[in-house]
Coordinates of C-alpha atoms in Angstrom, one line a residue:
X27 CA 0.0 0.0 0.0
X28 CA 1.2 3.6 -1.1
X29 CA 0.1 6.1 1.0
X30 CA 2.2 9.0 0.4
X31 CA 1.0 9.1 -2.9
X32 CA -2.9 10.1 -3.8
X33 CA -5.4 7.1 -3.3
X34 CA -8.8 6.9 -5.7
X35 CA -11.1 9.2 -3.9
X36 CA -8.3 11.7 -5.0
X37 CA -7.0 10.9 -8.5
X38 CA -11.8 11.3 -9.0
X39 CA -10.8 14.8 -8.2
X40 CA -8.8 15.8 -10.9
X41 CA -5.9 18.7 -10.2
X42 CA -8.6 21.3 -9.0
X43 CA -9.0 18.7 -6.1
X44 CA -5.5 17.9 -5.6
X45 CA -4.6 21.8 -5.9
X46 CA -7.7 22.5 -2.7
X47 CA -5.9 19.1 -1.0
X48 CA -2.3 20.9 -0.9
X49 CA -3.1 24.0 0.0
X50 CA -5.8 23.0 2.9
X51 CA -2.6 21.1 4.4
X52 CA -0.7 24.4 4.5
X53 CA -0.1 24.9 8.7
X54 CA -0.4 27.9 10.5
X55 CA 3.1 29.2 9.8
X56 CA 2.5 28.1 6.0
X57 CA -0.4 30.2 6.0
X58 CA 1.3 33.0 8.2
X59 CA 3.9 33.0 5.2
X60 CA 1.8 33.6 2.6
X61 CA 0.1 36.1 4.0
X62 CA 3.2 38.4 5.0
X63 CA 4.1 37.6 1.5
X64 CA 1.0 38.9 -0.6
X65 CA 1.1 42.3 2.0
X66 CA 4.8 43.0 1.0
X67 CA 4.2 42.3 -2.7
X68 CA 0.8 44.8 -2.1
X69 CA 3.2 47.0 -0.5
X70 CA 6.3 46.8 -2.6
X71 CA 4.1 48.0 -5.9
X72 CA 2.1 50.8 -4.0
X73 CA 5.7 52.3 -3.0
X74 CA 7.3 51.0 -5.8
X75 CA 10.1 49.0 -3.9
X76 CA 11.4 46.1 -5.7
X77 CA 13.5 44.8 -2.8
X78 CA 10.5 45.0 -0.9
X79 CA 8.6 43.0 -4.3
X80 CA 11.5 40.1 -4.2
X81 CA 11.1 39.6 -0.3
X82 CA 7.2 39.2 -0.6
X83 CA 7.1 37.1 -3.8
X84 CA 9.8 34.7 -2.3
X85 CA 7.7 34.6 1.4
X86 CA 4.4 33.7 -0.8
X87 CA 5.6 31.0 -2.8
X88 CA 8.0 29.2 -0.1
X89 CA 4.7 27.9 1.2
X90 CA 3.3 27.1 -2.5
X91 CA 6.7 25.7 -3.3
X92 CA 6.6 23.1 -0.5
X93 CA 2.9 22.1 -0.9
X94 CA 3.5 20.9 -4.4
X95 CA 6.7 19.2 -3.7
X96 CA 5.3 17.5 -0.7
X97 CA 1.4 16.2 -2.9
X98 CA 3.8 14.9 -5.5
X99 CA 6.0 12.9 -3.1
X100 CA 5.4 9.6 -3.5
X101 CA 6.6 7.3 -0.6
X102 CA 5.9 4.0 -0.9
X103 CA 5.1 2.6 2.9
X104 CA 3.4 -0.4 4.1
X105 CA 1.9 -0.7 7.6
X106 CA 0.9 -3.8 9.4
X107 CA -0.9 -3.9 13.0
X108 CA -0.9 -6.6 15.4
X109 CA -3.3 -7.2 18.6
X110 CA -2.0 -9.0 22.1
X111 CA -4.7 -10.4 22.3
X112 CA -7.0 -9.5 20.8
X113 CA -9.6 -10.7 22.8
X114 CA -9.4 -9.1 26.6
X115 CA -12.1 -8.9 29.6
X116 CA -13.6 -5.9 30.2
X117 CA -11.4 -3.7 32.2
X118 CA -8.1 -5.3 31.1
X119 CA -5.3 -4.0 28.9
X120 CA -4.2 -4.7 25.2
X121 CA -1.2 -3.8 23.3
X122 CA -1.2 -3.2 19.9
X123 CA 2.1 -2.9 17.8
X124 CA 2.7 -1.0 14.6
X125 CA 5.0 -1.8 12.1
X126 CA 6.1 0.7 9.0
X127 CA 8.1 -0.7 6.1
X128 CA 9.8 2.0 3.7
X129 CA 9.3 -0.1 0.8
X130 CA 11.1 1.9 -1.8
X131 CA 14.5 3.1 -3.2
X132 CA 14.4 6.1 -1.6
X133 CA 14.3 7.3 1.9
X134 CA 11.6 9.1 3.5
X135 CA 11.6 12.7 5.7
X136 CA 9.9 13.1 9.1
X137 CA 6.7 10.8 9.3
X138 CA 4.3 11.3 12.1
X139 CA 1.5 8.3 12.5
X140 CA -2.2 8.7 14.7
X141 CA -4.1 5.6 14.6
X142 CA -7.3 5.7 14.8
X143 CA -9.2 4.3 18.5
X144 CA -12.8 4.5 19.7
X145 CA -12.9 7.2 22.7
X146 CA -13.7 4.4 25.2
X147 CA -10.3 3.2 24.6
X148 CA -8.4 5.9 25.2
X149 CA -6.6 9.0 23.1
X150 CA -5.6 8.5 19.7
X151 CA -1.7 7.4 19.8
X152 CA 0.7 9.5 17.8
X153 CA 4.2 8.9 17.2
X154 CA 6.7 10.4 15.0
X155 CA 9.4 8.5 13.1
X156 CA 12.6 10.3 12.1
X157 CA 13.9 9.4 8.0
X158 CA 13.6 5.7 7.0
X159 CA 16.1 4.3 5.1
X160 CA 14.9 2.3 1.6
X161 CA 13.8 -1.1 3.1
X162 CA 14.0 -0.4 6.4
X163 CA 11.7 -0.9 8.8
X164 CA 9.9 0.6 12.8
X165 CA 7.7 -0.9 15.1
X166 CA 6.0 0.9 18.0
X167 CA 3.2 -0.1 20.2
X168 CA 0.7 1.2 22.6
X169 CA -1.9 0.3 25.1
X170 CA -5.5 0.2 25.1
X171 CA -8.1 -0.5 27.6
X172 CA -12.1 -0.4 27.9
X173 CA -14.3 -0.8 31.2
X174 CA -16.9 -1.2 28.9
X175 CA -17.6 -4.6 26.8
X176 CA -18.1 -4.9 22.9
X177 CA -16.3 -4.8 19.7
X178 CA -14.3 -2.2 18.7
X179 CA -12.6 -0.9 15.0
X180 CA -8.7 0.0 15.4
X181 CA -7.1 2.2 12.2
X182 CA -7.5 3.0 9.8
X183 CA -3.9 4.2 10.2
X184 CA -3.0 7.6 9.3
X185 CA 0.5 8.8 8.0
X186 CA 0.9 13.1 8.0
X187 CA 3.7 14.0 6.3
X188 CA 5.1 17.0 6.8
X189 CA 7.9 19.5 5.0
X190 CA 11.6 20.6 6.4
X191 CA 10.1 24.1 7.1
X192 CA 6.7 23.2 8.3
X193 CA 4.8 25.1 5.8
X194 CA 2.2 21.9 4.9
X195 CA 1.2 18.5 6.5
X196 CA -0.8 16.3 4.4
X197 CA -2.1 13.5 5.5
X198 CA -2.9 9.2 3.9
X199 CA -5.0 7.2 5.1
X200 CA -3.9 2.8 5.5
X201 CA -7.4 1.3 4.6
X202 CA -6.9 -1.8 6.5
X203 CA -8.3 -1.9 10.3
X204 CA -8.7 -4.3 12.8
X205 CA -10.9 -5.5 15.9
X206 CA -10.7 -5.3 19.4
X207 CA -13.2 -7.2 21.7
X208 CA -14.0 -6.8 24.7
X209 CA -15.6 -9.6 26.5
X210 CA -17.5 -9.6 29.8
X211 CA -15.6 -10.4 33.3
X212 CA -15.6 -13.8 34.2
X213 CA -15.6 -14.5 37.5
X214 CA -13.8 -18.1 39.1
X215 CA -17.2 -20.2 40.9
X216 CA -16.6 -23.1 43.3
X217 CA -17.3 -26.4 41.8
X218 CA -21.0 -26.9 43.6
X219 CA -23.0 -29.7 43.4
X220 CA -26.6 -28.2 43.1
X221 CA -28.5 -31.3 44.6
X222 CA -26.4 -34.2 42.3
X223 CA -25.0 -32.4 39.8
X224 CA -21.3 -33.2 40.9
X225 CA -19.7 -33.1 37.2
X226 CA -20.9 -32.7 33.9
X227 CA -21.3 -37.0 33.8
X228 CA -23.0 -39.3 35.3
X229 CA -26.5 -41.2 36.0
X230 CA -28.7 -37.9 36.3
X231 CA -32.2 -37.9 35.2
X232 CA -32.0 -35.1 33.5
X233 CA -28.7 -35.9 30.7
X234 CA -27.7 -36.0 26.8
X235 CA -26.1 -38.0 25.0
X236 CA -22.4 -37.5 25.3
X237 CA -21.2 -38.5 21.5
X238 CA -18.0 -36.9 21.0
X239 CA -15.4 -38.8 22.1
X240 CA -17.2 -41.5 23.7
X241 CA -17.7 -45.4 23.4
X242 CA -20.9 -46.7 21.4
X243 CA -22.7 -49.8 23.6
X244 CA -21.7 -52.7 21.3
X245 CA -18.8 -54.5 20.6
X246 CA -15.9 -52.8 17.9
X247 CA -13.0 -53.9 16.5
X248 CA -9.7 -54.4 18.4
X249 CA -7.3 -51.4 18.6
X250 CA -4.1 -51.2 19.7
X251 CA -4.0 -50.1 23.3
X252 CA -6.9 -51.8 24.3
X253 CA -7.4 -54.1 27.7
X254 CA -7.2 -57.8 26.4
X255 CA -9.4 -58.2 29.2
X256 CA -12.3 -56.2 27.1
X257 CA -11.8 -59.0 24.3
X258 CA -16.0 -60.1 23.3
X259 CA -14.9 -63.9 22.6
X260 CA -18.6 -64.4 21.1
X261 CA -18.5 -61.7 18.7
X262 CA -14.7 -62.8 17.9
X263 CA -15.9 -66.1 17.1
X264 CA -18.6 -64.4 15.0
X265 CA -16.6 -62.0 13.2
X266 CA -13.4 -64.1 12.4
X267 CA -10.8 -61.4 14.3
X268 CA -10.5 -59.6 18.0
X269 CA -13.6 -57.8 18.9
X270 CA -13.7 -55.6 22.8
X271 CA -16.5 -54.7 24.7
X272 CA -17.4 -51.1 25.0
X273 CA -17.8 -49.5 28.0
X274 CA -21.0 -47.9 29.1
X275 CA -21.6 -44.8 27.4
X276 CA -21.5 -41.5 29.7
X277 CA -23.9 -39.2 29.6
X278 CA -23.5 -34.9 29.4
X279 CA -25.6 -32.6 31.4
X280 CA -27.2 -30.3 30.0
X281 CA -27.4 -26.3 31.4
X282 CA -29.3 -23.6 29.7
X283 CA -28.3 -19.9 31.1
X284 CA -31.0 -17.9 30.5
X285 CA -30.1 -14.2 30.3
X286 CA -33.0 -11.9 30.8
X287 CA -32.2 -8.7 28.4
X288 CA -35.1 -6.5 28.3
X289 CA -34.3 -2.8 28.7
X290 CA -37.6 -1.6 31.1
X291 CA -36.0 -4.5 33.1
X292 CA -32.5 -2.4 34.5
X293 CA -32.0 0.8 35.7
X294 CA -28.8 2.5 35.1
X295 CA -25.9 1.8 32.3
X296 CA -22.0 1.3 32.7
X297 CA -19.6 -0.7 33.5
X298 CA -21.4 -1.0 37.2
X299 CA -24.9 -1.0 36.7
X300 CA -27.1 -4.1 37.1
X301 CA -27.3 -4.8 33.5
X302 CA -23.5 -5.5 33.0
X303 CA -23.7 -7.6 36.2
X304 CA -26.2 -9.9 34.7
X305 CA -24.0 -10.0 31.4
X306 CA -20.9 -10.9 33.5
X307 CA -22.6 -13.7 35.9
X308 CA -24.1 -15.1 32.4
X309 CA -20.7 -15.3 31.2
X310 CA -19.1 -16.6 34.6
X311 CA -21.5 -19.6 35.0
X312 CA -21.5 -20.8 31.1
X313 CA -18.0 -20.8 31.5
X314 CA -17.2 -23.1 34.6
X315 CA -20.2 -25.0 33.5
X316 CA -17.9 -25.5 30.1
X317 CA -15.4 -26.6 32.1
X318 CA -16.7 -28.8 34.1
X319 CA -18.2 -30.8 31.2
X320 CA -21.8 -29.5 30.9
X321 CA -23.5 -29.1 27.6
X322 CA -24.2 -25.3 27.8
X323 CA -26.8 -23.4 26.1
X324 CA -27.6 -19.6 26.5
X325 CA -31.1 -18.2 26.0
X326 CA -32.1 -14.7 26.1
X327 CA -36.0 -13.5 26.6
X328 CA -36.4 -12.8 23.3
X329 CA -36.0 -16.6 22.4
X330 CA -32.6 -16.3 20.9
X331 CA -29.2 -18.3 21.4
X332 CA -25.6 -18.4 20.2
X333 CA -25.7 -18.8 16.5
X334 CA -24.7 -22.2 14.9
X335 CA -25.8 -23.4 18.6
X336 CA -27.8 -27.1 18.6
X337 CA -30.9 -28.1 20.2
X338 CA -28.8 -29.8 23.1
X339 CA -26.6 -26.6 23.3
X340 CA -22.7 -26.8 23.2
X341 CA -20.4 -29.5 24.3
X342 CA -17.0 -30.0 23.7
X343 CA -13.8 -31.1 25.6
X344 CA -9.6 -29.4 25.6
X345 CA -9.3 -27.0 22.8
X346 CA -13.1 -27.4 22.0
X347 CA -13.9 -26.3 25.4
X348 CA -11.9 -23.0 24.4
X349 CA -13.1 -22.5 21.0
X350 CA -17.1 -23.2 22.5
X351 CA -16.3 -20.7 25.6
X352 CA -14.6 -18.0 23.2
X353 CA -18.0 -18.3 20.7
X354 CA -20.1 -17.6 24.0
X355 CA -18.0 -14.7 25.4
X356 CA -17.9 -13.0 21.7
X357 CA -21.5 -13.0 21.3
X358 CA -22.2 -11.9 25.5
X359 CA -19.6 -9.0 24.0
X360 CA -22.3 -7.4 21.9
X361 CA -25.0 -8.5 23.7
X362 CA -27.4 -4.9 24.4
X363 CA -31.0 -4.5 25.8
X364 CA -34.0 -6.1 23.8
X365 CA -36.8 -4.2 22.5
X366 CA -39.3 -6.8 24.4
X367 CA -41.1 -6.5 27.6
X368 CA -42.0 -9.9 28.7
X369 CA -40.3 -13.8 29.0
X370 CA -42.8 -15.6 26.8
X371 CA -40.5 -16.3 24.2
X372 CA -38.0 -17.6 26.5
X373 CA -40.8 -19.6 28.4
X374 CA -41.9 -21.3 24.4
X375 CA -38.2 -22.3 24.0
X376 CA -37.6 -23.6 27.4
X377 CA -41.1 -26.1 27.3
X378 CA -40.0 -27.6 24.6
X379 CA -37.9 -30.2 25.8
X380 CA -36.1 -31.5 28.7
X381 CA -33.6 -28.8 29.6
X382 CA -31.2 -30.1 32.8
X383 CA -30.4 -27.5 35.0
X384 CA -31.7 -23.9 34.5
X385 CA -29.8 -20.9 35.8
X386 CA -31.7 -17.6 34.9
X387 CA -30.6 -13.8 35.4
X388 CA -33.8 -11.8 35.7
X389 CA -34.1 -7.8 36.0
X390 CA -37.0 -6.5 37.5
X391 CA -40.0 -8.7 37.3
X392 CA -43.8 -7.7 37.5
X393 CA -46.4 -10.5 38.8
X394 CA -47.2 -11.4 35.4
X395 CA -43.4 -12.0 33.9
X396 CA -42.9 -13.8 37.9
X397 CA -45.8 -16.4 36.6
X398 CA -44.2 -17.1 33.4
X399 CA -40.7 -17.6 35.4
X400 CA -42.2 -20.0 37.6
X401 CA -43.4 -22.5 35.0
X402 CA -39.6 -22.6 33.7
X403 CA -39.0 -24.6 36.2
X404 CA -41.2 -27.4 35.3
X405 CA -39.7 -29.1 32.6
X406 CA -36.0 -28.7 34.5
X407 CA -33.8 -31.0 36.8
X408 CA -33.2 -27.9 38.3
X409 CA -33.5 -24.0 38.6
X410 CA -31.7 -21.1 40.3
X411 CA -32.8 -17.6 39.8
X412 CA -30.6 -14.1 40.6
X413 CA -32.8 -11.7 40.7
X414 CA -31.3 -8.2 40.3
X415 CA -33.1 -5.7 43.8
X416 CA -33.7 -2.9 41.6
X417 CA -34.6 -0.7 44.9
X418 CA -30.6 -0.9 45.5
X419 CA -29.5 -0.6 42.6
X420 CA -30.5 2.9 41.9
X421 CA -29.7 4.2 45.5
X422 CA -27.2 4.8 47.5
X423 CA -26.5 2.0 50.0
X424 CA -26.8 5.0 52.8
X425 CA -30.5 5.2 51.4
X426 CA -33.5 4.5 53.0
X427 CA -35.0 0.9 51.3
X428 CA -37.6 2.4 48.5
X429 CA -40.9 0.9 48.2
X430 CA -39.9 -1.6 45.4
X431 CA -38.5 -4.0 48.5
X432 CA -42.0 -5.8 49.5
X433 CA -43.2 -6.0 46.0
X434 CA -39.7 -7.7 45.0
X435 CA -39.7 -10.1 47.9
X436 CA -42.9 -11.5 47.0
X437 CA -41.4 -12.0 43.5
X438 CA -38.9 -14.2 45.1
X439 CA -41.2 -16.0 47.4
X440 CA -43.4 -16.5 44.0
X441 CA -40.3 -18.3 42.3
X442 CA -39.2 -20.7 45.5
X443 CA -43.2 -21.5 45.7
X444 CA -42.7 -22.9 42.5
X445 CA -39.6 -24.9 43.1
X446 CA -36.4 -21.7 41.9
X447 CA -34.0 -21.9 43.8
X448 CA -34.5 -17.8 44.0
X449 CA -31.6 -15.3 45.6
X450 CA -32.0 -11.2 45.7
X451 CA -29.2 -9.8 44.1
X452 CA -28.0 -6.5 46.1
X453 CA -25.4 -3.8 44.0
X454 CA -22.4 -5.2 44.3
X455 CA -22.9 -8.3 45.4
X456 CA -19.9 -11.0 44.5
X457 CA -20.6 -13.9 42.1
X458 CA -19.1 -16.9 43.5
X459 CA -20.5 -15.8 47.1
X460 CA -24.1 -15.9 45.5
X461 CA -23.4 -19.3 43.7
X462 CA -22.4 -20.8 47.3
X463 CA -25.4 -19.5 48.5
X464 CA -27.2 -21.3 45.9
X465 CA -25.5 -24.8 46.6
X466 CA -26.4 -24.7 50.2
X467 CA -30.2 -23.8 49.9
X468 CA -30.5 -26.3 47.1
X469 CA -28.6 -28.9 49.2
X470 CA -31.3 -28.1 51.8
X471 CA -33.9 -28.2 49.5
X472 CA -33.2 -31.8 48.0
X473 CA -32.0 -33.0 51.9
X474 CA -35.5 -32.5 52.6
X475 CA -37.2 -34.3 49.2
X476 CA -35.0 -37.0 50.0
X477 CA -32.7 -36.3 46.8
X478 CA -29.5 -38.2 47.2
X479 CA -26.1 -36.2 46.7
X480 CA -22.9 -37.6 44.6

């Protein structure tokens, strides 16, 4: 790429263009020239000095002189940026390195570069870069950081070039740019149990198929590695070579995280206001659930899930674990406030089939969204709730409790009626002390069912 010299949108412009370009890059002294110049030469032929004509026609076209010479310069320079990483948690740093390349047989002057950054993360970096010799090279770097999650456009990068005397800067654009994105916090949970659930296998009622990876229930072939002592001698007899037994087939929990989105549900925006914490908790749970083996599924109330996501959610083990987690996190990245107003959707989605363990992060529920909550659980092996207190988190915690307390109370008493595992969620709260919380009222709750723990 050739910046220096005049890119499409300017050759369209013909020289009338490229004449406006150069002299709207003249700089203040540029300008300042020019000017002094035209009043001496206005001068020099009302008093009819021509010392004073030579001094003004050489100040007024110094300025001229360099604007040409600098629009005609043609430096050929190629630019390359690199992100580490570029994926990062909201709230934690990137760098991102530059590289220039002088790819031509002739050196350049002074080059000063400004890349181009979104305000959230920070000021637009600018660095200068003293003459490059013909196929030499210079890398720099900066930092960026965002409280605030999403996906954000780095460059185009922008090289000014300036002349020896200051008089004109123009400036090329790099039409290459890259992304940034910002994911939510994820917060480390204790490994909990919730009533049986000890790890994402087992006997549970409520379990898929785990296929990747896994044995089938009849015998196979022999491989190498297998146990002699798994040899089928029927099916060897039958088959004319080796044939092992299989063991029994493990099965996957399942988990949907459903992530309640509407916007008359929050109050507040930021990096600290209860919708982000919902975001981040939603992120935090489908994570460790990942990890600990579950196939994972996230819901909004509008009905909508990861795309390319199956009935049965994600699974995956190692570096599919990584990949799966890394799809979830991008798409909680960009995740923003639906346009809906109820959890119908979500409640149409959920009936359908047999859904495992439910983990749901509400906003602010009326009595008519806390019904449709509490027939979630029906169809699961088991539901927790967080339930954002919007009374606390629009005040102060100095405040005196707003009336919204009773009516959310009852909306929590609605949910355990019906079988949630419900918990208020205060401003600030912490995560993983929440999800303890959780484990010990739903080990209570199946210790009296006479549920038997793993």
């Amino acid at each position: 790429m050739s910046p220096g010299g005049p890119g499409p949108a300017e050759a369209d412009r013909g020289e009338r263009g490229g004449v406006r370009t150069a002299l709207a890059g003249l700089t203040t002294r540029g300008r300042s020239f020019f000017a002094a110049g035209v009043a001496a030469a206005v001068c020099a032929f009302v008093l009819g000095l021509s010392d004073l004509l030579r001094v003004g026609l050489l100040l007024a076209v110094l300025p001229l002189i360099c604007a040409a010479v600098l629009y005609r310069t043609r430096y050929r320079v190629a630019a390359s940026r690199h992100l580490t990483p570029a994926r990062v948690p909201a709230g934690s740093e990137a760098r991102v390195h530059l590289r220039m390349d002088n790819v031509s047989r002739l050196p350049t002057g002074l080059l000063m570069l400004q890349d181009r950054v979104p305000y959230v993360l920070g000021p637009r970096p600018r660095f200068v870069l003293d003459r490059v010799e013909p196929g030499g090279r210079r890398e720099v770097s900066y930092r960026v950081r965002s409280d605030l999650r999403g996906r954000y456009a780095l460059g185009p990068l922008q090289l000014r070039l300036s002349d020896p005397f200051g008089m004109c800067e123009l400036t090329r654009s790099f039409a290459a740019y890259d992304t940034l994105t910002v994911i939510p916090r994820v917060e480390p949970l204790a490994p909990v149990r919730f009533g049986g659930e000890a790890r994402g296998y087992g006997d549970g009622r409520q379990r898929s198929l785990a296929l990747a990876g896994e044995d089938d229930v009849i015998p196979r072939g022999y491989r190498y590695g297998d146990d002699l002592r798994r040899v089928h001698w029927p099916s060897t007899a039958r088959h004319g070579e080796l044939m092992v037994r299989r063991e029994e087939q493990p099965r996957r929990s399942r988990c949907t995280v459903l992530l309640d989105t509407r916007g008359g549900a929050y109050e507040g925006a930021g990096p600290d206001s209860a919708f982000e914490w919902a975001v981040s908790g939603a992120a935090s749970v489908l994570v460790h659930l990942l990890e600990r083996g579950f196939s994972v599924r996230l819901l909004t109330d509008a009905g909508s899930t990861v795309p390319g996501e199956t009935a049965d959610g994600f699974a995956g083990s190692g570096q599919e674990t990584a990949e799966t987690a890394g799809l979830m996190l991008d798409t909680l990245a960009v995740i923003d406030h639906s346009d809906g107003t109820g959890l119908s959707r979500a409640y149409d989605v959920l009936r359908g089939g047999n859904e495992g363990l439910l983990v749901a992060f509400l906003g602010d529920l009326d009595e008519e969204q806390a019904t449709t909550v509490a027939k979630m659980s029906r169809r699961s092996g088991g539901a927790v709730a967080f339930v954002l207190d919007p009374d606390t988190w629009v005040r102060e915690a100095t405040d005196v409790p707003g009336p919204g307390g009773d009516r959310h109370a009852e909306r929590l008493r609605l949910l355990r009626e019906a079988g949630w595992t419900a918990l208020s969620v205060p401003r600030g709260a912490a995560l993983d002390g929440l999800w303890r919380q959780a484990d010990r009222e739903r080990s209570g709750l199946a210790a009296s069912s006479g549920e038997a723990r793993v």
